[in-house]
Short mmCIF file of C-alpha atoms and ligand atoms in Angstrom, two decimals:
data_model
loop_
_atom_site.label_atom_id
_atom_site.label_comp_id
_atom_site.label_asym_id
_atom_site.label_seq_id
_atom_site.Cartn_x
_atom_site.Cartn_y
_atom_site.Cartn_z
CA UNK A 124 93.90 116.50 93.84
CA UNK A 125 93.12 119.61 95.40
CA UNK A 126 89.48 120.49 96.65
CA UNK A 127 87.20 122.82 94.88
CA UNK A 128 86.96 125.68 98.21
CA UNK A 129 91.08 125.62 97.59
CA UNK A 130 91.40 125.92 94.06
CA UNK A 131 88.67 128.77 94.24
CA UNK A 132 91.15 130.19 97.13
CA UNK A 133 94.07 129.81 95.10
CA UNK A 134 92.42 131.69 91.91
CA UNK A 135 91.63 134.94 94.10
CA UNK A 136 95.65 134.47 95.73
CA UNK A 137 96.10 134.63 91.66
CA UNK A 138 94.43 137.83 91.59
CA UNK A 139 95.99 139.37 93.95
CA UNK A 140 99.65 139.24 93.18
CA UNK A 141 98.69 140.34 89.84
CA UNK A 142 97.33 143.42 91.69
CA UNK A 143 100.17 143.82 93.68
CA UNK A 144 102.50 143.83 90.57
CA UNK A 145 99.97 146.17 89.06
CA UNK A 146 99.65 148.72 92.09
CA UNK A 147 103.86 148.85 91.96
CA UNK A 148 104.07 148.77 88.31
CA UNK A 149 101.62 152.32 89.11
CA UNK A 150 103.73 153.45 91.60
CA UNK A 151 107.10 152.92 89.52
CA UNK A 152 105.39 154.92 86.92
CA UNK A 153 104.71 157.61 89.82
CA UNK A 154 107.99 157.53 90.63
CA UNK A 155 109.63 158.10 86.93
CA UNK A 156 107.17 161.72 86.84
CA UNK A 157 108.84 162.55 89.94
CA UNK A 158 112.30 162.31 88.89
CA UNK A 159 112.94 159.36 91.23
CA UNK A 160 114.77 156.91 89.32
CA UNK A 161 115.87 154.88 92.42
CA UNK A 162 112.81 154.50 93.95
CA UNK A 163 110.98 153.34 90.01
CA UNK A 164 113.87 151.17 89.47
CA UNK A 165 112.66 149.36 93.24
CA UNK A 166 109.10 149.43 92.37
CA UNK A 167 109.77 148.19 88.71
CA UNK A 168 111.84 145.05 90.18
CA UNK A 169 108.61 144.83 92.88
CA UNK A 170 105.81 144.30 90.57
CA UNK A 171 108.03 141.81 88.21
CA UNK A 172 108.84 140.03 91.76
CA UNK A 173 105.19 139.86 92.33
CA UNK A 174 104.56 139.12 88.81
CA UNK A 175 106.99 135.84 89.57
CA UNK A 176 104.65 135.00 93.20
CA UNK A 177 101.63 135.25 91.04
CA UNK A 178 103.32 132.57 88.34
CA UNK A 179 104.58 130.44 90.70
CA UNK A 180 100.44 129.90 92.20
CA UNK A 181 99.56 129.00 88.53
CA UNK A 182 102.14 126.58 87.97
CA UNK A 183 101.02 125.42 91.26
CA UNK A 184 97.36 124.53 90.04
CA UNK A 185 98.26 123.47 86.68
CA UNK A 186 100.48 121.24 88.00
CA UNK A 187 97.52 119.89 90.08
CA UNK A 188 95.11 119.37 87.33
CA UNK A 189 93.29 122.40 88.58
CA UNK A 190 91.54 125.72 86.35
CA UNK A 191 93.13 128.74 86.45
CA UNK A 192 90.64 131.74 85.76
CA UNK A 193 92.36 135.00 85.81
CA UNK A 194 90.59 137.98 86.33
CA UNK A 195 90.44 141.52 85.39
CA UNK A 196 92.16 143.83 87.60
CA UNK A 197 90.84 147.63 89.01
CA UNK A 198 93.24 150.68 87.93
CA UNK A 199 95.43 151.24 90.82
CA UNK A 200 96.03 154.31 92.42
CA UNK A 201 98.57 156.84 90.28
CA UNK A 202 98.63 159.80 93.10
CA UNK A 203 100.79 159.53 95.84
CA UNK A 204 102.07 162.72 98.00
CA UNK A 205 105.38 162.04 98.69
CA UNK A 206 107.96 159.19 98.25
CA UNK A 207 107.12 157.70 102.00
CA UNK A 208 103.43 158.01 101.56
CA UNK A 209 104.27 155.67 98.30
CA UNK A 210 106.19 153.31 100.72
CA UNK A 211 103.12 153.19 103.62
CA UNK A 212 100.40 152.18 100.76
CA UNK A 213 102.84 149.37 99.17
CA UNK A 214 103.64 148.60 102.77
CA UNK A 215 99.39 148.36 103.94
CA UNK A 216 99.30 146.06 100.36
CA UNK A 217 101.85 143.82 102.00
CA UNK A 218 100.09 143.59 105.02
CA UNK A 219 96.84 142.77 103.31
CA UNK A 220 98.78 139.94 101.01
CA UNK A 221 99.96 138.47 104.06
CA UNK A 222 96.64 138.50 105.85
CA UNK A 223 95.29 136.54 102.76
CA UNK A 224 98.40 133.76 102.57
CA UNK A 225 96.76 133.10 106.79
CA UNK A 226 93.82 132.55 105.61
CA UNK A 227 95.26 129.72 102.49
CA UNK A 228 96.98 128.33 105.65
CA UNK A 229 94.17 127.78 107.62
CA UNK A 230 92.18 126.48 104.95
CA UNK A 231 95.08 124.11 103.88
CA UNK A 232 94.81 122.84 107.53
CA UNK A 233 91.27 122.62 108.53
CA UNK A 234 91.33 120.89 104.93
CA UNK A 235 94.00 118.63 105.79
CA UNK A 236 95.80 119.42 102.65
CA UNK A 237 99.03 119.10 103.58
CA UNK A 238 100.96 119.30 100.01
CA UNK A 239 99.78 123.06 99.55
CA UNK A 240 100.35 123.81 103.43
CA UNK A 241 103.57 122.84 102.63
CA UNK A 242 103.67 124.97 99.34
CA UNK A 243 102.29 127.94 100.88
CA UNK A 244 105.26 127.86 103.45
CA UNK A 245 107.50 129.91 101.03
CA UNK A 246 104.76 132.66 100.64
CA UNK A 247 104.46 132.88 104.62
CA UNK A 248 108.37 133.89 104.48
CA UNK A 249 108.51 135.82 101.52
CA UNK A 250 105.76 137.86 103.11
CA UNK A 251 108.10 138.25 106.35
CA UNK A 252 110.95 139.73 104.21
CA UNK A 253 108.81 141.94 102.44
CA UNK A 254 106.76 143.70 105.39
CA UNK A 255 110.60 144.08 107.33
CA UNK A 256 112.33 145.27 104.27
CA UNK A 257 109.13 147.88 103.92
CA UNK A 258 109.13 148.99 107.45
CA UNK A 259 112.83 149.57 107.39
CA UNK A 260 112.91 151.37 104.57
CA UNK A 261 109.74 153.68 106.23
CA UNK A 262 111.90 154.26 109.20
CA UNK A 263 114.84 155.35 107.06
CA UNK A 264 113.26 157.68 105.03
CA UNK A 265 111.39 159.02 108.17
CA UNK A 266 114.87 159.39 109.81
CA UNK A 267 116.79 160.98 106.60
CA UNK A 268 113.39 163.25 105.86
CA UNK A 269 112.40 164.72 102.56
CA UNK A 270 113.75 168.27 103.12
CA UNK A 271 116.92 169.67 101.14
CA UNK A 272 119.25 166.66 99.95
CA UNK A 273 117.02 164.01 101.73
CA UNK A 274 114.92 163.07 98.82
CA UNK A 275 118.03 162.90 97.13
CA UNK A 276 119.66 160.55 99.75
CA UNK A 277 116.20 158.50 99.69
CA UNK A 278 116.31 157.60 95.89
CA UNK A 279 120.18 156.44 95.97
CA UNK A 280 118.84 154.50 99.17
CA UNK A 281 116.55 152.89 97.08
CA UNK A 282 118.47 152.52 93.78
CA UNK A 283 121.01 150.30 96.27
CA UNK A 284 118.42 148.46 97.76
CA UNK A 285 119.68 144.62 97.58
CA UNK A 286 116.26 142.70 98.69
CA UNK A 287 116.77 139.36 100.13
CA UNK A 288 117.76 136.56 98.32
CA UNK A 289 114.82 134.78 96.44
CA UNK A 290 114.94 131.08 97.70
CA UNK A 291 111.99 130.28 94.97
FE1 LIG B 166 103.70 138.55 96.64
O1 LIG B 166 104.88 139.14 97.81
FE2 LIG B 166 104.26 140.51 98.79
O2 LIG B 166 102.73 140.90 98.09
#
C-alpha cells in the first residue's frame, strides 16, 4: 500500500515524462522543418522512450491499488536556433527529470517505503545514461561544428546513434 504524499509524488513523476515525450516529440517535429532527418528520427525514438518511463510509473500505481490522474500538458517550445541549442534544452529537461527522481528517493526513504525505493532504482540509472549520452553528443557536435559539411556530419551522427540498452 503506498502512502497518499507518494502516490501524489508519483502522479506529478506521471506528468512529467509525458512532458518530456511531448517537448521531444516538438523538437523531432523541429527537426523534420529543418531537413534533419537524423536528428527527428533520435528525438522521435526519445519521446516514445519517455512515453515507455511514463507507462512503466502507471503500471507501477495500478499495480498498487493506487489513482492515476493524468494531467494536461503546456505546448512545448517549437523554436530552437540551431541543432546543439536543441540538444542543451533536451539536455537541461534531463537534468530537471533527474532532480525530480532525488526527490521520489528521498521521499521513498524518509517514508520507509522500501518497494518503490527499490522501483525507482531503474529511473536513477536510466537518468545516468541519458544526461552522459546528452553531454556527449553536446561535445561532439561542439567539436564537429555546424559550419560547411558539419551539420551534415551531425545528423548521420545522430541517425547512428545506438542508445544504451533498455534493461526495463
Ligand atoms: Fe524519462 O528518462 Fe529522461 O527524462
Amino acid at each position: 500500500m503506498l502512502q497518499e504524499n507518494m502516490i501524489a509524488a508519483l502522479n506529478e513523476q506521471v506528468t512529467m515524462e509525458s512532458t518530456a515525450s511531448h517537448k521531444y516529440l516538438a523538437m523531432a517535429c523541429w527537426a523534420e522543418t529543418q531537413s534533419l532527418e537524423g536528428c527527428a528520427s533520435f528525438m522521435f525514438r526519445q519521446s516514445d522512450e519517455e512515453r515507455m518511463h511514463m507507462m512503466k510509473i502507471i503500471n507501477y500505481l495500478h499495480d498498487s491499488g493506487a489513482e492515476v490522474k493524468i494531467s494536461e500538458l503546456g505546448t512545448p517550445e517549437t523554436n530552437f536556433g540551431n541543432v546543439i541549442e536543441l540538444f542543451e534544452e533536451a539536455l537541461k529537461n534531463e537534468q530537471a527529470v533527474s532532480a525530480s527522481i532525488d526527490r521520489l528517493v528521498e521521499l521513498a526513504i524518509k517514508n520507509r517505503d522500501y518497494k518503490t525505493n527499490q522501483f525507482l532504482q531503474w529511473y536513477v540509472e536510466e537518468q545516468h545514461e541519458e544526461e552522459t549520452s546528452f553531454m556527449k553528443l553536446i561535445d561532439r557536435m561542439k567539436l564537429i561544428g555546424l559550419d560547411g559539411q558539419g551539420l551534415y556530419m551531425i545528423d548521420e551522427m545522430l541517425a547512428k546513434f545506438e542508445p544504451e540498452e533498455e534493461n526495463a
